[in-house]
């Protein structure tokens, strides 16, 4: 095969892969929803003073970005959500590994964990508010406490479900306990850990928004509630769009990063 032909074939393959990753049918559905939103606002919803059209929302979004507090609020929410997620992932990974590796830890801790994780997360906001007041610390505590559970349970379950043949291989290679955990158990449990971390990322963003809406006067959640109370529907819809876009973006970045992590550190057995 000549070099130009090989180059063209490579470009076609990369182009096809890009199209599959871009998810054109999903994008078409999003565009359809936007069109229906605009159509409703100009017809049946034209008389509603509490409903904003797509064009009004985009104008409000531009004004908030240029002259309003949007960028500062965006930085606050993202920093709390991401830092809280990282801390929660570390805690969940450590505790989950301990529970999955040592049977006595699992026996004496799982009943307590089942009780604690069953408490509705929204009810913790009032308790954290009484202890930490209206502060970013309160928001961070809520994010970390709730987001750790998916990682903890996924790590513990993933390690406990490692096939016995993997452990037989570790014994045949005469690996130490630490080496077995590092080279066998954690890589084998990596798919479950990544799923738990992905769910934790979604929870961290959601809990940061909720804490800002009801407890901490900062961030995108506070901006959304303030716009609603000030009867500014265009701004409220603009905040809603930003929150949705950030959630989608974080999930997309995590999925790409998780694929690379799995290819690099995933099980080879």
Coordinates of N, CA, C and O in Angstrom, one line a residue, residues 70-233:
X70 N -21.0 35.5 37.6 CA -21.1 34.1 37.1 C -19.7 33.5 37.2 O -19.6 32.3 37.7
X71 N -18.7 34.1 36.7 CA -17.3 33.4 36.7 C -16.8 33.2 38.1 O -16.3 32.1 38.4
X72 N -17.1 34.1 39.0 CA -16.7 33.9 40.4 C -17.5 32.8 41.0 O -16.9 31.9 41.7
X73 N -18.8 32.7 40.8 CA -19.6 31.7 41.3 C -19.2 30.3 40.7 O -19.2 29.3 41.4
X74 N -18.9 30.3 39.4 CA -18.5 29.1 38.7 C -17.2 28.5 39.4 O -17.1 27.3 39.6
X75 N -16.3 29.4 39.6 CA -15.0 29.0 40.2 C -15.3 28.4 41.6 O -14.7 27.4 42.0
X76 N -16.1 29.1 42.4 CA -16.4 28.6 43.7 C -17.0 27.2 43.7 O -16.6 26.3 44.4
X77 N -18.1 27.0 42.9 CA -18.8 25.7 42.9 C -17.8 24.6 42.4 O -17.8 23.5 42.9
X78 N -17.1 24.9 41.3 CA -16.2 23.9 40.8 C -15.1 23.5 41.8 O -14.7 22.3 41.9
X79 N -14.5 24.5 42.4 CA -13.4 24.2 43.4 C -13.9 23.4 44.5 O -13.3 22.4 44.9
X80 N -15.1 23.7 45.1 CA -15.6 22.9 46.2 C -16.0 21.5 45.7 O -15.6 20.5 46.4
X81 N -16.6 21.4 44.6 CA -17.0 20.1 44.1 C -15.8 19.2 43.8 O -15.8 18.0 44.2
X82 N -14.8 19.7 43.1 CA -13.7 18.9 42.7 C -12.8 18.6 43.8 O -12.3 17.4 44.0
X83 N -12.5 19.5 44.7 CA -11.7 19.3 45.9 C -12.4 18.3 46.8 O -11.8 17.3 47.3
X84 N -13.7 18.5 47.0 CA -14.4 17.6 47.8 C -14.5 16.2 47.2 O -14.4 15.2 48.0
X85 N -14.6 16.1 45.9 CA -14.6 14.8 45.2 C -13.2 14.1 45.4 O -13.2 12.9 45.7
X86 N -12.2 14.8 45.3 CA -10.8 14.2 45.4 C -10.6 13.7 46.8 O -10.1 12.5 47.0
X87 N -11.0 14.5 47.8 CA -10.9 14.0 49.2 C -11.8 12.8 49.5 O -11.4 11.8 50.1
X88 N -13.0 12.9 49.0 CA -14.0 11.7 49.2 C -13.5 10.5 48.5 O -13.6 9.4 49.0
X89 N -12.9 10.6 47.3 CA -12.3 9.5 46.6 C -11.2 8.8 47.3 O -11.1 7.6 47.5
X90 N -10.3 9.7 47.9 CA -9.2 9.1 48.7 C -9.7 8.4 49.9 O -9.2 7.3 50.2
X91 N -10.7 9.0 50.6 CA -11.2 8.4 51.8 C -11.9 7.1 51.5 O -11.7 6.0 52.1
X92 N -12.8 7.1 50.5 CA -13.5 5.9 50.0 C -12.6 4.8 49.6 O -12.8 3.6 49.9
X93 N -11.6 5.2 48.8 CA -10.6 4.2 48.3 C -9.9 3.5 49.5 O -9.7 2.3 49.5
X94 N -9.4 4.3 50.4 CA -8.7 3.7 51.6 C -9.6 2.8 52.4 O -9.2 1.7 52.7
X95 N -10.7 3.4 52.8 CA -11.6 2.6 53.7 C -12.2 1.4 53.0 O -12.3 0.3 53.5
X96 N -12.5 1.6 51.7 CA -13.1 0.4 50.9 C -12.0 -0.7 50.8 O -12.4 -1.8 50.8
X97 N -10.8 -0.3 50.5 CA -9.7 -1.3 50.4 C -9.6 -2.1 51.7 O -9.4 -3.3 51.7
X98 N -9.6 -1.3 52.8 CA -9.5 -2.0 54.1 C -10.6 -3.0 54.4 O -10.4 -4.1 54.9
X99 N -11.8 -2.6 54.0 CA -13.0 -3.4 54.2 C -12.9 -4.6 53.3 O -13.3 -5.8 53.7
X100 N -12.5 -4.4 52.1 CA -12.5 -5.5 51.1 C -11.3 -6.5 51.4 O -11.5 -7.7 51.1
X101 N -10.2 -6.1 52.0 CA -9.1 -6.9 52.2 C -9.2 -7.7 53.5 O -8.9 -8.9 53.5
X102 N -9.6 -7.0 54.6 CA -9.6 -7.7 55.9 C -11.0 -8.0 56.3 O -11.8 -7.1 56.5
X103 N -11.3 -9.3 56.4 CA -12.6 -9.7 56.8 C -13.1 -9.2 58.1 O -14.3 -8.7 58.2
X104 N -12.3 -9.1 59.2 CA -12.9 -8.5 60.4 C -13.3 -7.1 60.3 O -14.3 -6.7 60.9
X105 N -12.6 -6.3 59.5 CA -13.0 -4.9 59.3 C -14.4 -4.9 58.6 O -15.3 -4.1 59.0
X106 N -14.7 -5.8 57.7 CA -16.0 -5.8 57.0 C -17.0 -6.2 58.0 O -18.1 -5.7 58.0
X107 N -16.8 -7.2 58.8 CA -17.8 -7.8 59.8 C -18.2 -6.7 60.8 O -19.4 -6.5 61.1
X108 N -17.2 -5.9 61.3 CA -17.5 -4.9 62.4 C -17.9 -3.6 61.8 O -18.4 -2.7 62.6
X109 N -17.8 -3.3 60.6 CA -18.1 -2.0 60.1 C -19.3 -1.9 59.1 O -19.9 -0.8 59.0
X110 N -19.7 -2.9 58.5 CA -20.7 -2.8 57.4 C -22.1 -2.4 58.0 O -22.8 -1.7 57.3
X111 N -22.4 -2.9 59.2 CA -23.7 -2.5 59.8 C -23.8 -1.0 60.0 O -24.8 -0.3 59.7
X112 N -22.7 -0.4 60.5 CA -22.6 1.0 60.8 C -22.7 1.8 59.4 O -23.3 2.8 59.3
X113 N -21.9 1.3 58.4 CA -21.9 1.9 57.1 C -23.3 1.9 56.5 O -23.7 2.9 55.9
X114 N -24.0 0.8 56.6 CA -25.3 0.7 56.0 C -26.3 1.7 56.7 O -27.1 2.3 56.0
X115 N -26.1 2.0 58.0 CA -27.0 3.0 58.7 C -26.6 4.4 58.2 O -27.5 5.2 57.9
X116 N -25.3 4.7 58.2 CA -24.9 6.0 57.9 C -25.2 6.4 56.5 O -25.6 7.6 56.2
X117 N -25.0 5.5 55.5 CA -25.2 5.9 54.1 C -26.7 5.9 53.8 O -27.0 6.4 52.7
X118 N -27.5 5.4 54.6 CA -28.9 5.4 54.4 C -29.6 6.7 54.8 O -30.7 7.0 54.4
X119 N -28.9 7.6 55.5 CA -29.4 8.9 55.9 C -29.5 9.8 54.7 O -28.5 9.9 54.0
X120 N -30.7 10.3 54.4 CA -30.8 11.2 53.2 C -29.8 12.3 53.3 O -29.7 13.0 54.3
X121 N -29.1 12.6 52.2 CA -28.1 13.6 52.2 C -28.6 15.0 52.4 O -27.9 15.8 53.1
X122 N -29.8 15.3 52.0 CA -30.3 16.6 52.1 C -30.5 17.0 53.6 O -30.4 18.1 54.0
X123 N -30.8 15.9 54.4 CA -31.1 16.2 55.8 C -29.8 16.5 56.6 O -29.8 17.1 57.7
X124 N -28.6 16.2 56.0 CA -27.4 16.6 56.7 C -27.0 18.0 56.5 O -26.2 18.5 57.3
X125 N -27.7 18.7 55.6 CA -27.3 20.1 55.4 C -27.7 20.9 56.7 O -26.9 21.8 57.1
X126 N -28.8 20.7 57.3 CA -29.2 21.4 58.5 C -28.2 21.1 59.6 O -27.9 22.1 60.4
X127 N -27.8 19.9 59.8 CA -26.8 19.6 60.9 C -25.5 20.3 60.6 O -24.9 20.9 61.5
X128 N -25.0 20.2 59.4 CA -23.8 20.8 59.0 C -23.9 22.4 59.2 O -22.9 23.0 59.6
X129 N -25.0 22.9 58.9 CA -25.2 24.3 59.0 C -25.2 24.8 60.4 O -24.6 25.8 60.8
X130 N -25.7 24.0 61.4 CA -25.7 24.3 62.8 C -24.2 24.3 63.3 O -23.8 25.1 64.2
X131 N -23.4 23.3 62.8 CA -22.1 23.1 63.3 C -21.1 24.1 62.7 O -20.3 24.8 63.4
X132 N -21.2 24.3 61.3 CA -20.2 25.1 60.6 C -20.7 26.5 60.2 O -19.9 27.3 59.7
X133 N -22.0 26.7 60.3 CA -22.5 28.0 59.9 C -22.6 28.2 58.3 O -22.3 27.2 57.6
X134 N -22.9 29.4 57.9 CA -22.9 29.6 56.4 C -21.5 29.8 55.9 O -20.9 30.9 55.9
X135 N -20.9 28.7 55.5 CA -19.5 28.8 55.1 C -19.2 27.7 54.1 O -20.0 26.8 53.9
X136 N -18.0 27.9 53.4 CA -17.6 26.9 52.4 C -17.2 25.6 53.1 O -17.3 24.5 52.5
X137 N -16.8 25.7 54.4 CA -16.5 24.5 55.2 C -17.7 23.6 55.3 O -17.6 22.3 55.2
X138 N -18.9 24.2 55.6 CA -20.1 23.4 55.6 C -20.4 22.7 54.3 O -20.7 21.5 54.3
X139 N -20.2 23.4 53.2 CA -20.4 22.9 51.9 C -19.5 21.7 51.6 O -19.9 20.7 51.1
X140 N -18.2 21.9 52.0 CA -17.2 20.9 51.7 C -17.5 19.6 52.5 O -17.3 18.5 52.0
X141 N -17.9 19.8 53.8 CA -18.2 18.6 54.6 C -19.3 17.8 54.0 O -19.3 16.6 54.0
X142 N -20.4 18.5 53.5 CA -21.5 17.8 52.9 C -21.0 17.0 51.7 O -21.4 15.8 51.5
X143 N -20.3 17.6 50.8 CA -19.8 17.0 49.6 C -18.9 15.8 49.9 O -19.1 14.7 49.3
X144 N -18.0 15.9 50.8 CA -17.1 14.8 51.1 C -17.8 13.7 51.8 O -17.6 12.5 51.4
X145 N -18.7 14.0 52.7 CA -19.4 12.9 53.5 C -20.3 12.1 52.6 O -20.2 10.8 52.6
X146 N -21.0 12.7 51.7 CA -21.9 12.0 50.8 C -21.2 11.3 49.7 O -21.5 10.2 49.3
X147 N -20.2 11.9 49.1 CA -19.5 11.4 47.9 C -18.6 10.2 48.2 O -18.2 9.5 47.3
X148 N -18.2 10.0 49.4 CA -17.3 9.0 49.7 C -17.9 7.6 49.6 O -17.3 6.6 49.3
X149 N -19.3 7.5 49.9 CA -19.9 6.2 49.9 C -19.8 5.4 48.6 O -19.6 4.2 48.7
X150 N -20.1 6.0 47.5 CA -20.0 5.2 46.2 C -18.6 4.6 46.0 O -18.5 3.4 45.6
X151 N -17.6 5.4 46.3 CA -16.2 4.9 46.1 C -15.9 3.8 47.1 O -15.3 2.8 46.8
X152 N -16.3 4.0 48.4 CA -16.0 3.0 49.4 C -16.7 1.7 49.1 O -16.1 0.6 49.1
X153 N -18.0 1.7 48.8 CA -18.7 0.5 48.5 C -18.2 -0.2 47.2 O -18.1 -1.4 47.2
X154 N -17.9 0.6 46.2 CA -17.4 0.0 44.9 C -16.0 -0.6 45.1 O -15.8 -1.7 44.6
X155 N -15.2 0.0 45.9 CA -13.8 -0.5 46.2 C -13.9 -1.8 47.0 O -13.3 -2.9 46.6
X156 N -14.7 -1.8 48.0 CA -14.9 -3.0 48.9 C -15.5 -4.2 48.1 O -15.0 -5.3 48.1
X157 N -16.5 -3.9 47.3 CA -17.2 -4.9 46.5 C -16.3 -5.4 45.4 O -16.3 -6.6 45.1
X158 N -15.6 -4.5 44.8 CA -14.7 -4.9 43.7 C -13.6 -5.8 44.2 O -13.2 -6.8 43.5
X159 N -13.0 -5.5 45.3 CA -11.9 -6.3 45.8 C -12.4 -7.7 46.3 O -11.8 -8.7 46.0
X160 N -13.6 -7.7 46.9 CA -14.1 -9.0 47.4 C -14.6 -9.9 46.2 O -14.7 -11.1 46.4
X161 N -14.8 -9.3 45.0 CA -15.2 -10.1 43.9 C -14.1 -10.5 43.0 O -14.4 -11.0 41.9
X162 N -12.9 -10.2 43.4 CA -11.7 -10.6 42.5 C -11.7 -12.1 42.4 O -11.8 -12.9 43.4
X163 N -11.6 -12.7 41.2 CA -11.6 -14.2 41.0 C -10.4 -14.8 41.8 O -9.4 -14.3 42.0
X164 N -10.7 -16.0 42.3 CA -9.7 -16.8 43.1 C -8.5 -17.1 42.3 O -7.4 -17.2 42.9
X165 N -8.6 -17.2 41.0 CA -7.5 -17.5 40.2 C -6.4 -16.4 40.2 O -5.2 -16.7 40.1
X166 N -6.9 -15.1 40.4 CA -6.0 -14.0 40.5 C -5.1 -14.2 41.8 O -3.9 -14.0 41.8
X167 N -5.8 -14.6 42.9 CA -5.0 -14.8 44.1 C -4.1 -16.0 44.0 O -3.0 -16.0 44.6
X168 N -4.5 -17.0 43.3 CA -3.7 -18.2 43.1 C -2.4 -17.7 42.4 O -1.3 -18.2 42.7
X169 N -2.6 -16.9 41.4 CA -1.4 -16.4 40.7 C -0.5 -15.6 41.6 O 0.8 -15.7 41.5
X170 N -1.1 -14.8 42.5 CA -0.2 -14.0 43.4 C 0.6 -15.0 44.3 O 1.7 -14.7 44.6
X171 N -0.1 -16.0 44.8 CA 0.6 -17.0 45.6 C 1.7 -17.7 44.8 O 2.8 -18.0 45.4
X172 N 1.4 -18.0 43.6 CA 2.4 -18.7 42.8 C 3.6 -17.9 42.5 O 4.8 -18.4 42.5
X173 N 3.4 -16.6 42.4 CA 4.5 -15.6 42.2 C 5.2 -15.2 43.5 O 6.1 -14.4 43.5
X174 N 4.6 -15.7 44.7 CA 5.1 -15.4 46.0 C 5.2 -13.9 46.3 O 6.1 -13.4 46.8
X175 N 4.1 -13.3 45.9 CA 3.9 -11.8 46.1 C 3.6 -11.6 47.6 O 2.9 -12.4 48.2
X176 N 4.1 -10.5 48.2 CA 3.8 -10.1 49.5 C 2.4 -9.6 49.5 O 1.7 -9.4 48.5
X177 N 1.8 -9.4 50.7 CA 0.4 -8.9 50.8 C 0.3 -7.5 50.2 O -0.6 -7.2 49.4
X178 N 1.3 -6.6 50.4 CA 1.3 -5.3 49.9 C 1.3 -5.4 48.3 O 0.6 -4.6 47.6
X179 N 2.2 -6.2 47.8 CA 2.3 -6.4 46.4 C 1.1 -7.0 45.8 O 0.7 -6.6 44.7
X180 N 0.4 -7.9 46.5 CA -0.8 -8.5 46.0 C -1.9 -7.4 45.9 O -2.7 -7.4 44.9
X181 N -2.0 -6.6 46.9 CA -3.0 -5.5 46.9 C -2.7 -4.5 45.7 O -3.6 -4.2 44.9
X182 N -1.4 -4.1 45.6 CA -1.1 -3.1 44.6 C -1.1 -3.7 43.1 O -1.5 -3.0 42.2
X183 N -0.7 -4.9 42.9 CA -0.6 -5.5 41.6 C -1.7 -6.4 41.2 O -1.9 -6.6 39.9
X184 N -2.5 -6.9 42.1 CA -3.5 -7.8 41.8 C -4.9 -7.3 42.1 O -5.8 -7.1 41.3
X185 N -5.1 -7.0 43.4 CA -6.5 -6.6 43.9 C -7.0 -5.3 43.3 O -8.1 -5.2 42.8
X186 N -6.2 -4.3 43.5 CA -6.7 -2.9 43.0 C -6.8 -2.9 41.5 O -7.9 -2.4 41.0
X187 N -5.9 -3.4 40.7 CA -6.1 -3.4 39.3 C -7.4 -4.2 38.9 O -8.1 -3.8 38.0
X188 N -7.6 -5.4 39.5 CA -8.7 -6.2 39.2 C -10.0 -5.5 39.6 O -11.1 -5.7 38.9
X189 N -10.0 -4.7 40.7 CA -11.2 -4.0 41.1 C -11.4 -2.6 40.4 O -12.3 -1.9 40.7
X190 N -10.4 -2.3 39.5 CA -10.5 -0.9 39.0 C -11.8 -0.6 38.2 O -12.2 0.6 38.4
X191 N -12.4 -1.5 37.5 CA -13.7 -1.1 36.8 C -14.7 -0.6 37.8 O -15.4 0.4 37.6
X192 N -14.9 -1.4 38.9 CA -15.8 -1.0 39.9 C -15.5 0.3 40.6 O -16.3 1.2 40.9
X193 N -14.2 0.5 40.9 CA -13.7 1.7 41.5 C -14.0 2.9 40.6 O -14.4 4.0 41.1
X194 N -13.8 2.8 39.3 CA -14.0 3.9 38.4 C -15.5 4.2 38.3 O -15.9 5.4 38.2
X195 N -16.3 3.2 38.4 CA -17.8 3.5 38.4 C -18.2 4.2 39.6 O -19.0 5.2 39.6
X196 N -17.7 3.8 40.8 CA -18.0 4.5 42.0 C -17.4 5.9 42.0 O -18.1 6.8 42.5
X197 N -16.3 6.1 41.5 CA -15.7 7.5 41.4 C -16.5 8.4 40.5 O -16.7 9.6 40.7
X198 N -17.0 7.8 39.4 CA -17.9 8.6 38.5 C -19.2 9.0 39.2 O -19.6 10.2 39.0
X199 N -19.8 8.1 39.9 CA -21.0 8.4 40.6 C -20.7 9.5 41.7 O -21.5 10.4 41.9
X200 N -19.6 9.3 42.3 CA -19.2 10.3 43.4 C -19.0 11.7 42.8 O -19.3 12.7 43.4
X201 N -18.5 11.8 41.6 CA -18.3 13.1 40.9 C -19.6 13.7 40.7 O -19.8 14.9 40.9
X202 N -20.6 13.0 40.2 CA -21.9 13.5 40.0 C -22.5 14.0 41.3 O -23.1 15.1 41.4
X203 N -22.4 13.2 42.4 CA -22.9 13.6 43.7 C -22.2 14.8 44.2 O -22.9 15.7 44.8
X204 N -20.9 14.9 44.0 CA -20.2 16.1 44.6 C -20.7 17.4 44.0 O -20.9 18.4 44.7
X205 N -21.0 17.4 42.7 CA -21.5 18.5 42.0 C -22.9 18.8 42.5 O -23.3 20.0 42.8
X206 N -23.7 17.8 42.6 CA -25.1 18.0 43.0 C -25.2 18.5 44.4 O -25.9 19.4 44.7
X207 N -24.4 17.9 45.3 CA -24.4 18.3 46.7 C -23.8 19.7 46.9 O -24.3 20.5 47.8
X208 N -22.9 20.1 46.1 CA -22.3 21.5 46.2 C -23.4 22.5 45.8 O -23.6 23.5 46.5
X209 N -24.2 22.2 44.8 CA -25.3 23.1 44.3 C -26.4 23.1 45.4 O -26.8 24.2 45.8
X210 N -26.7 22.0 46.0 CA -27.8 22.0 47.0 C -27.3 22.7 48.3 O -28.1 23.5 48.8
X211 N -26.1 22.5 48.7 CA -25.6 23.3 49.9 C -25.6 24.8 49.6 O -25.9 25.6 50.5
X212 N -25.3 25.2 48.4 CA -25.3 26.6 48.1 C -26.7 27.2 48.0 O -27.0 28.3 48.4
X213 N -27.7 26.3 47.6 CA -29.0 26.8 47.5 C -29.7 27.0 48.9 O -30.5 27.9 49.1
X214 N -29.3 26.2 49.9 CA -30.0 26.2 51.1 C -29.1 26.6 52.3 O -29.6 26.9 53.4
X215 N -27.8 26.7 52.1 CA -27.0 26.9 53.3 C -25.8 27.9 53.1 O -25.5 28.7 54.0
X216 N -25.2 28.0 51.9 CA -24.0 28.8 51.8 C -24.3 29.8 50.7 O -24.5 29.5 49.5
X217 N -24.3 31.1 51.0 CA -24.6 32.1 50.0 C -23.5 32.4 49.1 O -22.9 33.5 49.1
X218 N -23.2 31.4 48.2 CA -22.1 31.5 47.3 C -22.3 30.5 46.2 O -23.0 29.5 46.4
X219 N -21.6 30.7 45.0 CA -21.7 29.7 44.0 C -22.9 29.7 43.1 O -23.8 30.6 43.2
X220 N -22.9 28.8 42.2 CA -24.0 28.7 41.2 C -25.4 28.4 41.8 O -26.4 28.9 41.4
X221 N -25.4 27.6 42.9 CA -26.7 27.3 43.5 C -27.3 28.5 44.1 O -28.5 28.8 44.0
X222 N -26.5 29.4 44.8 CA -27.0 30.6 45.4 C -27.5 31.5 44.3 O -28.5 32.2 44.4
X223 N -26.7 31.6 43.2 CA -27.1 32.5 42.1 C -28.4 32.1 41.5 O -29.3 32.9 41.1
X224 N -28.7 30.7 41.4 CA -29.9 30.2 40.9 C -31.1 30.6 41.8 O -32.1 31.1 41.3
X225 N -30.9 30.4 43.1 CA -32.0 30.7 44.0 C -32.2 32.3 44.1 O -33.4 32.7 44.1
X226 N -31.2 33.0 44.1 CA -31.3 34.5 44.1 C -32.1 35.0 42.9 O -32.9 35.9 43.0
X227 N -31.8 34.5 41.7 CA -32.5 34.9 40.5 C -33.9 34.5 40.6 O -34.8 35.3 40.2
X228 N -34.2 33.3 41.1 CA -35.6 32.9 41.3 C -36.4 33.8 42.3 O -37.5 34.2 42.0
X229 N -35.7 34.2 43.4 CA -36.4 35.0 44.4 C -36.5 36.5 43.9 O -37.5 37.2 44.3
X230 N -35.6 36.9 43.0 CA -35.7 38.2 42.4 C -36.6 38.3 41.2 O -36.7 39.4 40.6
X231 N -37.3 37.2 40.9 CA -38.2 37.1 39.7 C -37.5 37.5 38.5 O -38.0 38.3 37.7
X232 N -36.3 36.9 38.2 CA -35.6 37.1 37.0 C -35.4 35.7 36.3 O -34.4 35.1 36.4
X233 N -36.5 35.3 35.6 CA -36.4 33.9 35.0 C -35.3 33.7 34.0 O -34.8 32.6 33.9

